[in-house]
Amino acid sequence: MSRSGNAEDLRRLDSATAHLDAPFAIVDLGAFRANAAAMASRTGGKPIRLASKSVRCRRLIEQVLAMDGYRGVLAYTLPEALWLAALGTSDDIVVAYPTADQTALARLAGDATAATSIAVMVDSTDHLDLIEKAAAGLTDPHQVRVAMDIDAGFEALGGRFRAGARRSPIRSPADAVALAEAILSRPRLRLVGLMAYESQIAGVGDNPPGRPLYAQAIRLMQRKSAAELADRRAAIVAAVRRLTALEFVNGGGTGSLEGTSAEPAVTEIGAGSGLYHPTLFDAYRGFTGQPAAMFALPVVRRPGPGSVTALGGGYPASGPGAPSRVPSPYLPAGLRLDKEEGAGEVQTPLIGPAADSLKIGDKVWMRHAKAGELCERFSELHLVDGTAVVATVPTYRGEGQTFL
Ligand SMILES: Cc1ncc(COP(=O)(O)O)c(C=O)c1O
């Protein structure tokens, strides 16, 4: 269902990796860099805060942070943020999701570098209590930087229809002011930013293949949601800015770089998926990136004419258990998964005209549905530049770090 690659890419990738035994994962640096530059050119000059969950490889995160247009990390857990700060990957890290981890919060409040480099996300006074509790046992805790998460979901029909991730209960300017005042009243905390991520726009392709009516419905919802959110986000930001100065207002993602960055109230975009350009991001009208992250599986047997079986491959992506979440055959073109078996735990049958040209021992190239999750399956990424592997770098998992 996702697009296939071309014969020249197949020759190039096969030849660059001829010395490697599959399964393995690669990042095609030409595509990766082109995607990074294209993303940065679509934000009207506003910086992209790199969503690390969508990369999960420190060396690649550091490469992107060194590029124009990128500033800071949008991390996914506090232990991850502490690790990145300690290693010097960034001194500007926002943890995008709330934490209840008392040990990590105590480490944050107890360490000067961490406390100045990291902001944690809150959306309720319960989060504030947890931070204060974790810091209470320390002799001289540092102030903890916090950011407020705002619900950016779309609601219609009096709340009976909702699109967008269920995250923060903070939705109105009054909600935001009440929480901001609670933060400002606690001297151990410092409010530094706001975040409002519109997953129903940034993470939902408006051009789902073979579903024209659903596509129309998505586009209508996204138009209405963007208009509603622009006004609400501006009102919330203005109301909180009347109480305190903010360092940042974060919004958007790979699928909404232009739209979100055009809102005056937003100062930065949080994005990362577009770097690897997994299959879920094929379904957008607004942009086309290049597939940059792939994994190779070895063909290990041939059940009969028109099919081969590859070893491994069952790496589904998180989210609703839908067909869009399974990996897709990419190269050679002309292969598809077997509907009965899908991508299997230990083997993946591949069907189609290209199967008969494959020999046992050949590689098939697959794409993951999401971005960084691929790195939870491999301990290293081979970096292909043109026709050669120029480096092999550890994923988070390869560094012994499996945060989620
Ligand atoms: C808070 C937040 N911001 C931004 C993003 C967008 O990230 P990406 O562009 O990597 O899909 C996400 C993705 O889930 C997110 O949770």
GROMACS .gro file of C-alpha atoms and ligand atoms in nm:
model
  420
    1MET     CA    1   0.000   0.000   0.000
    2SER     CA    2   0.292   0.235   0.044
    3ARG     CA    3   0.511   0.331  -0.244
    4SER     CA    4   0.794   0.114  -0.374
    5GLY     CA    5   1.149   0.220  -0.444
    6ASN     CA    6   1.322   0.216  -0.779
    7ALA     CA    7   1.570  -0.024  -0.932
    8GLU     CA    8   1.859   0.217  -0.902
    9ASP     CA    9   1.807   0.254  -0.525
   10LEU     CA   10   1.795  -0.124  -0.501
   11ARG     CA   11   2.128  -0.163  -0.681
   12ARG     CA   12   2.286   0.113  -0.473
   13LEU     CA   13   2.166  -0.019  -0.135
   14ASP     CA   14   2.247  -0.380  -0.222
   15SER     CA   15   2.595  -0.288  -0.334
   16ALA     CA   16   2.665  -0.059  -0.036
   17THR     CA   17   2.565  -0.334   0.207
   18ALA     CA   18   2.690  -0.641   0.019
   19HIS     CA   19   2.928  -0.719   0.306
   20LEU     CA   20   2.649  -0.724   0.568
   21ASP     CA   21   2.436  -1.019   0.669
   22ALA     CA   22   2.068  -0.936   0.711
   23PRO     CA   23   1.865  -0.860   0.915
   24PHE     CA   24   2.003  -0.511   0.970
   25ALA     CA   25   1.881  -0.152   0.958
   26ILE     CA   26   2.019   0.140   0.763
   27VAL     CA   27   1.975   0.512   0.732
   28ASP     CA   28   2.032   0.650   0.384
   29LEU     CA   29   2.216   0.972   0.470
   30GLY     CA   30   2.141   1.146   0.141
   31ALA     CA   31   1.768   1.108   0.199
   32PHE     CA   32   1.802   1.183   0.572
   33ARG     CA   33   1.988   1.509   0.514
   34ALA     CA   34   1.754   1.612   0.232
   35ASN     CA   35   1.454   1.546   0.457
   36ALA     CA   36   1.611   1.743   0.742
   37ALA     CA   37   1.680   2.042   0.516
   38ALA     CA   38   1.335   2.025   0.356
   39MET     CA   39   1.166   2.018   0.698
   40ALA     CA   40   1.366   2.317   0.818
   41SER     CA   41   1.276   2.512   0.504
   42ARG     CA   42   0.905   2.472   0.574
   43THR     CA   43   0.877   2.652   0.909
   44GLY     CA   44   0.914   3.015   0.803
   45GLY     CA   45   1.239   3.045   0.995
   46LYS     CA   46   1.106   2.911   1.325
   47PRO     CA   47   1.328   2.644   1.479
   48ILE     CA   48   1.236   2.277   1.494
   49ARG     CA   49   1.274   2.113   1.834
   50LEU     CA   50   1.380   1.762   1.743
   51ALA     CA   51   1.135   1.491   1.857
   52SER     CA   52   1.389   1.234   1.975
   53LYS     CA   53   1.136   0.947   1.991
   54SER     CA   54   1.127   0.966   1.614
   55VAL     CA   55   1.505   0.919   1.578
   56ARG     CA   56   1.629   0.716   1.883
   57CYS     CA   57   1.990   0.732   1.775
   58ARG     CA   58   2.214   0.979   1.957
   59ARG     CA   59   2.462   1.027   1.673
   60LEU     CA   60   2.187   1.117   1.428
   61ILE     CA   61   2.017   1.346   1.680
   62GLU     CA   62   2.349   1.528   1.725
   63GLN     CA   63   2.398   1.556   1.348
   64VAL     CA   64   2.055   1.714   1.305
   65LEU     CA   65   2.102   1.952   1.599
   66ALA     CA   66   2.415   2.080   1.426
   67MET     CA   67   2.211   2.175   1.118
   68ASP     CA   68   2.052   2.514   1.057
   69GLY     CA   69   1.690   2.531   1.161
   70TYR     CA   70   1.705   2.290   1.455
   71ARG     CA   71   1.720   2.390   1.820
   72GLY     CA   72   1.678   2.170   2.123
   73VAL     CA   73   1.531   1.826   2.184
   74LEU     CA   74   1.173   1.722   2.249
   75ALA     CA   75   1.246   1.414   2.459
   76TYR     CA   76   0.999   1.141   2.549
   77THR     CA   77   1.098   1.040   2.901
   78LEU     CA   78   1.280   1.214   3.184
   79PRO     CA   79   1.545   0.936   3.217
   80GLU     CA   80   1.616   0.988   2.846
   81ALA     CA   81   1.646   1.364   2.896
   82LEU     CA   82   1.883   1.314   3.192
   83TRP     CA   83   2.095   1.080   2.981
   84LEU     CA   84   2.110   1.321   2.685
   85ALA     CA   85   2.192   1.616   2.911
   86ALA     CA   86   2.468   1.425   3.093
   87LEU     CA   87   2.627   1.326   2.761
   88GLY     CA   88   2.611   1.683   2.633
   89THR     CA   89   2.381   1.606   2.338
   90SER     CA   90   2.176   1.916   2.420
   91ASP     CA   91   2.140   2.174   2.694
   92ASP     CA   92   1.787   2.258   2.584
   93ILE     CA   93   1.559   1.959   2.637
   94VAL     CA   94   1.183   1.957   2.686
   95VAL     CA   95   1.027   1.631   2.801
   96ALA     CA   96   0.704   1.619   2.602
   97TYR     CA   97   0.506   1.385   2.827
   98PRO     CA   98   0.442   1.408   3.202
   99THR     CA   99   0.647   1.197   3.440
  100ALA     CA  100   0.564   1.031   3.769
  101ASP     CA  101   0.919   0.898   3.809
  102GLN     CA  102   1.031   1.008   4.157
  103THR     CA  103   1.387   0.884   4.114
  104ALA     CA  104   1.434   1.073   3.789
  105LEU     CA  105   1.269   1.388   3.929
  106ALA     CA  106   1.503   1.379   4.229
  107ARG     CA  107   1.799   1.344   3.992
  108LEU     CA  108   1.670   1.642   3.795
  109ALA     CA  109   1.632   1.867   4.099
  110GLY     CA  110   1.962   1.749   4.241
  111ASP     CA  111   2.185   1.815   3.943
  112ALA     CA  112   2.275   2.164   3.825
  113THR     CA  113   2.337   2.070   3.460
  114ALA     CA  114   2.016   1.871   3.435
  115ALA     CA  115   1.810   2.139   3.610
  116THR     CA  116   1.925   2.413   3.373
  117SER     CA  117   1.898   2.195   3.060
  118ILE     CA  118   1.566   2.016   3.104
  119ALA     CA  119   1.202   2.122   3.133
  120VAL     CA  120   0.937   1.869   3.233
  121MET     CA  121   0.576   1.869   3.111
  122VAL     CA  122   0.282   1.924   3.344
  123ASP     CA  123  -0.091   1.952   3.299
  124SER     CA  124  -0.223   1.928   3.654
  125THR     CA  125  -0.137   2.026   4.008
  126ASP     CA  126  -0.081   1.654   4.077
  127HIS     CA  127   0.228   1.680   3.857
  128LEU     CA  128   0.346   1.983   4.054
  129ASP     CA  129   0.299   1.793   4.381
  130LEU     CA  130   0.502   1.499   4.247
  131ILE     CA  131   0.791   1.725   4.148
  132GLU     CA  132   0.793   1.898   4.485
  133LYS     CA  133   0.773   1.566   4.668
  134ALA     CA  134   1.072   1.429   4.476
  135ALA     CA  135   1.276   1.742   4.550
  136ALA     CA  136   1.174   1.757   4.916
  137GLY     CA  137   1.432   1.502   5.026
  138LEU     CA  138   1.723   1.698   4.879
  139THR     CA  139   1.924   1.943   5.088
  140ASP     CA  140   1.945   2.224   4.835
  141PRO     CA  141   1.732   2.135   4.531
  142HIS     CA  142   1.754   2.332   4.209
  143GLN     CA  143   1.448   2.501   4.068
  144VAL     CA  144   1.271   2.267   3.824
  145ARG     CA  145   1.181   2.408   3.484
  146VAL     CA  146   0.828   2.311   3.380
  147ALA     CA  147   0.620   2.355   3.067
  148MET     CA  148   0.243   2.329   3.040
  149ASP     CA  149   0.075   2.091   2.798
  150ILE     CA  150  -0.241   2.229   2.635
  151ASP     CA  151  -0.507   2.008   2.475
  152ALA     CA  152  -0.496   2.084   2.102
  153GLY     CA  153  -0.764   1.830   2.006
  154PHE     CA  154  -1.066   1.916   1.796
  155GLU     CA  155  -1.416   1.889   1.938
  156ALA     CA  156  -1.749   1.931   1.761
  157LEU     CA  157  -2.116   1.852   1.818
  158GLY     CA  158  -2.096   1.972   2.175
  159GLY     CA  159  -1.804   1.743   2.253
  160ARG     CA  160  -1.963   1.428   2.103
  161PHE     CA  161  -1.705   1.426   1.822
  162ARG     CA  162  -1.338   1.445   1.912
  163ALA     CA  163  -1.022   1.415   1.704
  164GLY     CA  164  -0.674   1.429   1.849
  165ALA     CA  165  -0.474   1.257   2.118
  166ARG     CA  166  -0.627   1.249   2.465
  167ARG     CA  167  -0.363   1.419   2.667
  168SER     CA  168  -0.397   1.735   2.868
  169PRO     CA  169  -0.716   1.848   3.046
  170ILE     CA  170  -0.603   2.211   2.999
  171ARG     CA  171  -0.811   2.345   2.713
  172SER     CA  172  -0.925   2.702   2.774
  173PRO     CA  173  -0.738   3.022   2.860
  174ALA     CA  174  -0.898   3.004   3.206
  175ASP     CA  175  -0.767   2.647   3.259
  176ALA     CA  176  -0.420   2.757   3.149
  177VAL     CA  177  -0.418   3.065   3.371
  178ALA     CA  178  -0.524   2.860   3.675
  179LEU     CA  179  -0.242   2.609   3.625
  180ALA     CA  180   0.011   2.882   3.545
  181GLU     CA  181  -0.081   3.060   3.868
  182ALA     CA  182  -0.038   2.736   4.061
  183ILE     CA  183   0.310   2.692   3.911
  184LEU     CA  184   0.405   3.054   3.977
  185SER     CA  185   0.298   3.022   4.340
  186ARG     CA  186   0.556   2.744   4.398
  187PRO     CA  187   0.908   2.884   4.430
  188ARG     CA  188   1.071   2.549   4.352
  189LEU     CA  189   0.916   2.549   4.007
  190ARG     CA  190   0.972   2.779   3.711
  191LEU     CA  191   0.725   2.804   3.423
  192VAL     CA  192   0.925   2.830   3.101
  193GLY     CA  193   0.699   2.725   2.814
  194LEU     CA  194   0.377   2.594   2.665
  195MET     CA  195   0.318   2.304   2.431
  196ALA     CA  196   0.006   2.220   2.228
  197TYR     CA  197   0.045   1.930   1.984
  198GLU     CA  198  -0.231   1.890   1.726
  199SER     CA  199  -0.193   1.519   1.650
  200GLN     CA  200  -0.514   1.516   1.444
  201ILE     CA  201  -0.341   1.742   1.192
  202ALA     CA  202   0.033   1.680   1.231
  203GLY     CA  203   0.005   1.302   1.261
  204VAL     CA  204  -0.287   1.211   1.035
  205GLY     CA  205  -0.221   1.197   0.660
  206ASP     CA  206  -0.481   1.385   0.457
  207ASN     CA  207  -0.436   1.158   0.155
  208PRO     CA  208  -0.497   0.802   0.276
  209PRO     CA  209  -0.446   0.564  -0.018
  210GLY     CA  210  -0.763   0.424  -0.174
  211ARG     CA  211  -0.998   0.605   0.066
  212PRO     CA  212  -1.123   0.920  -0.112
  213LEU     CA  213  -1.428   0.980   0.107
  214TYR     CA  214  -1.233   0.936   0.428
  215ALA     CA  215  -0.971   1.173   0.285
  216GLN     CA  216  -1.241   1.440   0.231
  217ALA     CA  217  -1.360   1.396   0.590
  218ILE     CA  218  -1.006   1.426   0.724
  219ARG     CA  219  -0.938   1.742   0.525
  220LEU     CA  220  -1.260   1.903   0.647
  221MET     CA  221  -1.181   1.814   1.009
  222GLN     CA  222  -0.823   1.941   0.973
  223ARG     CA  223  -0.935   2.273   0.823
  224LYS     CA  224  -1.184   2.333   1.100
  225SER     CA  225  -0.944   2.218   1.368
  226ALA     CA  226  -0.659   2.441   1.246
  227ALA     CA  227  -0.885   2.747   1.247
  228GLU     CA  228  -1.022   2.671   1.593
  229LEU     CA  229  -0.682   2.594   1.738
  230ALA     CA  230  -0.511   2.905   1.598
  231ASP     CA  231  -0.755   3.128   1.786
  232ARG     CA  232  -0.755   2.923   2.104
  233ARG     CA  233  -0.379   2.879   2.113
  234ALA     CA  234  -0.329   3.255   2.063
  235ALA     CA  235  -0.571   3.336   2.344
  236ILE     CA  236  -0.404   3.089   2.581
  237VAL     CA  237  -0.055   3.213   2.503
  238ALA     CA  238  -0.160   3.577   2.548
  239ALA     CA  239  -0.329   3.500   2.881
  240VAL     CA  240  -0.026   3.313   3.020
  241ARG     CA  241   0.219   3.571   2.887
  242ARG     CA  242   0.030   3.833   3.092
  243LEU     CA  243   0.140   3.638   3.401
  244THR     CA  244   0.499   3.551   3.311
  245ALA     CA  245   0.755   3.555   3.031
  246LEU     CA  246   0.773   3.232   2.830
  247GLU     CA  247   1.083   3.097   2.658
  248PHE     CA  248   0.889   2.893   2.405
  249VAL     CA  249   0.550   2.794   2.270
  250ASN     CA  250   0.581   2.456   2.100
  251GLY     CA  251   0.331   2.310   1.855
  252GLY     CA  252   0.291   2.093   1.551
  253GLY     CA  253   0.479   1.805   1.404
  254THR     CA  254   0.607   1.670   1.074
  255GLY     CA  255   0.261   1.679   0.918
  256SER     CA  256   0.190   2.045   1.004
  257LEU     CA  257   0.521   2.228   0.969
  258GLU     CA  258   0.389   2.512   0.751
  259GLY     CA  259   0.049   2.554   0.912
  260THR     CA  260   0.161   2.550   1.274
  261SER     CA  261   0.465   2.770   1.219
  262ALA     CA  262   0.246   3.032   1.049
  263GLU     CA  263   0.065   3.093   1.379
  264PRO     CA  264   0.220   3.401   1.543
  265ALA     CA  265   0.168   3.253   1.891
  266VAL     CA  266   0.390   2.951   1.815
  267THR     CA  267   0.767   3.002   1.852
  268GLU     CA  268   0.893   2.654   1.759
  269ILE     CA  269   0.778   2.325   1.605
  270GLY     CA  270   0.835   1.981   1.758
  271ALA     CA  271   0.910   1.732   1.482
  272GLY     CA  272   1.123   1.433   1.389
  273SER     CA  273   0.935   1.167   1.190
  274GLY     CA  274   0.998   1.337   0.858
  275LEU     CA  275   1.370   1.265   0.892
  276TYR     CA  276   1.327   0.890   0.848
  277HIS     CA  277   1.004   0.937   0.652
  278PRO     CA  278   0.826   0.613   0.750
  279THR     CA  279   0.525   0.487   0.554
  280LEU     CA  280   0.261   0.666   0.764
  281PHE     CA  281   0.402   0.990   0.625
  282ASP     CA  282   0.344   0.884   0.264
  283ALA     CA  283  -0.020   0.981   0.304
  284TYR     CA  284   0.014   1.360   0.296
  285ARG     CA  285  -0.068   1.591   0.008
  286GLY     CA  286   0.144   1.874   0.143
  287PHE     CA  287   0.487   1.717   0.120
  288THR     CA  288   0.679   1.416   0.001
  289GLY     CA  289   0.995   1.324   0.184
  290GLN     CA  290   1.231   1.047   0.086
  291PRO     CA  291   1.232   0.713   0.268
  292ALA     CA  292   1.554   0.729   0.472
  293ALA     CA  293   1.529   0.447   0.729
  294MET     CA  294   1.495   0.090   0.607
  295PHE     CA  295   1.564  -0.258   0.724
  296ALA     CA  296   1.690  -0.547   0.519
  297LEU     CA  297   1.569  -0.903   0.566
  298PRO     CA  298   1.732  -1.211   0.415
  299VAL     CA  299   1.534  -1.432   0.180
  300VAL     CA  300   1.566  -1.773   0.342
  301ARG     CA  301   1.325  -1.992   0.147
  302ARG     CA  302   1.084  -2.022  -0.138
  303PRO     CA  303   0.748  -2.182  -0.057
  304GLY     CA  304   0.653  -2.195  -0.427
  305PRO     CA  305   0.628  -1.987  -0.742
  306GLY     CA  306   0.545  -1.618  -0.684
  307SER     CA  307   0.653  -1.607  -0.322
  308VAL     CA  308   0.959  -1.602  -0.103
  309THR     CA  309   0.995  -1.608   0.272
  310ALA     CA  310   1.221  -1.368   0.456
  311LEU     CA  311   1.355  -1.413   0.808
  312GLY     CA  312   1.206  -1.180   1.072
  313GLY     CA  313   1.025  -0.859   0.988
  314GLY     CA  314   0.736  -0.855   1.236
  315TYR     CA  315   0.795  -0.507   1.367
  316PRO     CA  316   0.452  -0.346   1.393
  317ALA     CA  317   0.423   0.017   1.491
  318SER     CA  318   0.232   0.142   1.796
  319GLY     CA  319  -0.118   0.286   1.771
  320PRO     CA  320  -0.448   0.132   1.668
  321GLY     CA  321  -0.387  -0.222   1.546
  322ALA     CA  322  -0.454  -0.124   1.186
  323PRO     CA  323  -0.306  -0.245   0.857
  324SER     CA  324  -0.131   0.093   0.821
  325ARG     CA  325   0.091   0.000   1.119
  326VAL     CA  326   0.268  -0.299   0.969
  327PRO     CA  327   0.599  -0.271   0.783
  328SER     CA  328   0.587  -0.248   0.404
  329PRO     CA  329   0.805  -0.420   0.145
  330TYR     CA  330   0.999  -0.146  -0.035
  331LEU     CA  331   1.262  -0.302  -0.261
  332PRO     CA  332   1.262  -0.475  -0.498
  333ALA     CA  333   0.937  -0.320  -0.622
  334GLY     CA  334   0.654  -0.563  -0.676
  335LEU     CA  335   0.634  -0.743  -0.342
  336ARG     CA  336   0.350  -0.742  -0.093
  337LEU     CA  337   0.275  -0.901   0.241
  338ASP     CA  338   0.052  -1.207   0.260
  339LYS     CA  339  -0.280  -1.091   0.411
  340GLU     CA  340  -0.305  -1.407   0.621
  341GLU     CA  341   0.039  -1.384   0.776
  342GLY     CA  342   0.141  -1.019   0.757
  343ALA     CA  343   0.491  -0.948   0.883
  344GLY     CA  344   0.567  -1.244   1.108
  345GLU     CA  345   0.749  -1.289   1.436
  346VAL     CA  346   1.020  -1.503   1.280
  347GLN     CA  347   0.938  -1.506   0.911
  348THR     CA  348   0.759  -1.292   0.657
  349PRO     CA  349   0.625  -1.432   0.331
  350LEU     CA  350   0.645  -1.188   0.042
  351ILE     CA  351   0.425  -1.231  -0.260
  352GLY     CA  352   0.429  -1.074  -0.604
  353PRO     CA  353   0.599  -1.069  -0.941
  354ALA     CA  354   0.938  -0.969  -0.796
  355ALA     CA  355   0.951  -1.283  -0.581
  356ASP     CA  356   1.062  -1.506  -0.868
  357SER     CA  357   1.368  -1.292  -0.934
  358LEU     CA  358   1.491  -1.335  -0.574
  359LYS     CA  359   1.735  -1.605  -0.473
  360ILE     CA  360   1.785  -1.750  -0.128
  361GLY     CA  361   2.037  -1.523   0.042
  362ASP     CA  362   1.919  -1.209  -0.139
  363LYS     CA  363   1.796  -0.913   0.062
  364VAL     CA  364   1.453  -0.755   0.063
  365TRP     CA  365   1.422  -0.400   0.189
  366MET     CA  366   1.137  -0.298   0.416
  367ARG     CA  367   1.009   0.027   0.561
  368HIS     CA  368   0.865   0.069   0.910
  369ALA     CA  369   0.528   0.241   0.954
  370LYS     CA  370   0.661   0.481   1.220
  371ALA     CA  371   0.995   0.646   1.266
  372GLY     CA  372   1.204   0.584   1.578
  373GLU     CA  373   1.036   0.260   1.682
  374LEU     CA  374   1.247   0.078   1.424
  375CYS     CA  375   1.546   0.146   1.649
  376GLU     CA  376   1.394  -0.065   1.927
  377ARG     CA  377   1.452  -0.367   1.699
  378PHE     CA  378   1.814  -0.306   1.605
  379SER     CA  379   2.117  -0.222   1.811
  380GLU     CA  380   2.288  -0.034   1.531
  381LEU     CA  381   2.218   0.164   1.218
  382HIS     CA  382   2.445   0.141   0.916
  383LEU     CA  383   2.474   0.485   0.764
  384VAL     CA  384   2.479   0.468   0.385
  385ASP     CA  385   2.618   0.766   0.198
  386GLY     CA  386   2.571   0.722  -0.175
  387THR     CA  387   2.714   0.384  -0.256
  388ALA     CA  388   2.893   0.299   0.069
  389VAL     CA  389   2.835   0.238   0.438
  390VAL     CA  390   3.033   0.524   0.591
  391ALA     CA  391   2.964   0.454   0.959
  392THR     CA  392   2.780   0.220   1.188
  393VAL     CA  393   2.628   0.388   1.492
  394PRO     CA  394   2.438   0.254   1.792
  395THR     CA  395   2.068   0.310   1.837
  396TYR     CA  396   1.940   0.397   2.185
  397ARG     CA  397   1.886   0.024   2.231
  398GLY     CA  398   2.241  -0.040   2.116
  399GLU     CA  399   2.360   0.188   2.393
  400GLY     CA  400   2.159  -0.020   2.640
  401GLN     CA  401   1.888   0.244   2.665
  402THR     CA  402   1.530   0.132   2.613
  403PHE     CA  403   1.323   0.411   2.757
  404LEU     CA  404   0.983   0.304   2.625
  405LIG     C1  405   0.424   1.640   2.172
  405LIG     C2  406   0.457   1.602   2.033
  405LIG     N1  407   0.505   1.697   1.950
  405LIG     C3  408   0.537   1.669   1.823
  405LIG     C4  409   0.520   1.542   1.772
  405LIG     C5  410   0.551   1.518   1.628
  405LIG     O1  411   0.657   1.438   1.610
  405LIG     P1  412   0.695   1.380   1.465
  405LIG     O2  413   0.714   1.495   1.375
  405LIG     O3  414   0.822   1.311   1.496
  405LIG     O4  415   0.588   1.288   1.424
  405LIG     C6  416   0.468   1.440   1.854
  405LIG     C7  417   0.445   1.305   1.801
  405LIG     O5  418   0.382   1.221   1.858
  405LIG     C8  419   0.436   1.472   1.987
  405LIG     O6  420   0.386   1.379   2.072
   0.00000   0.00000   0.00000
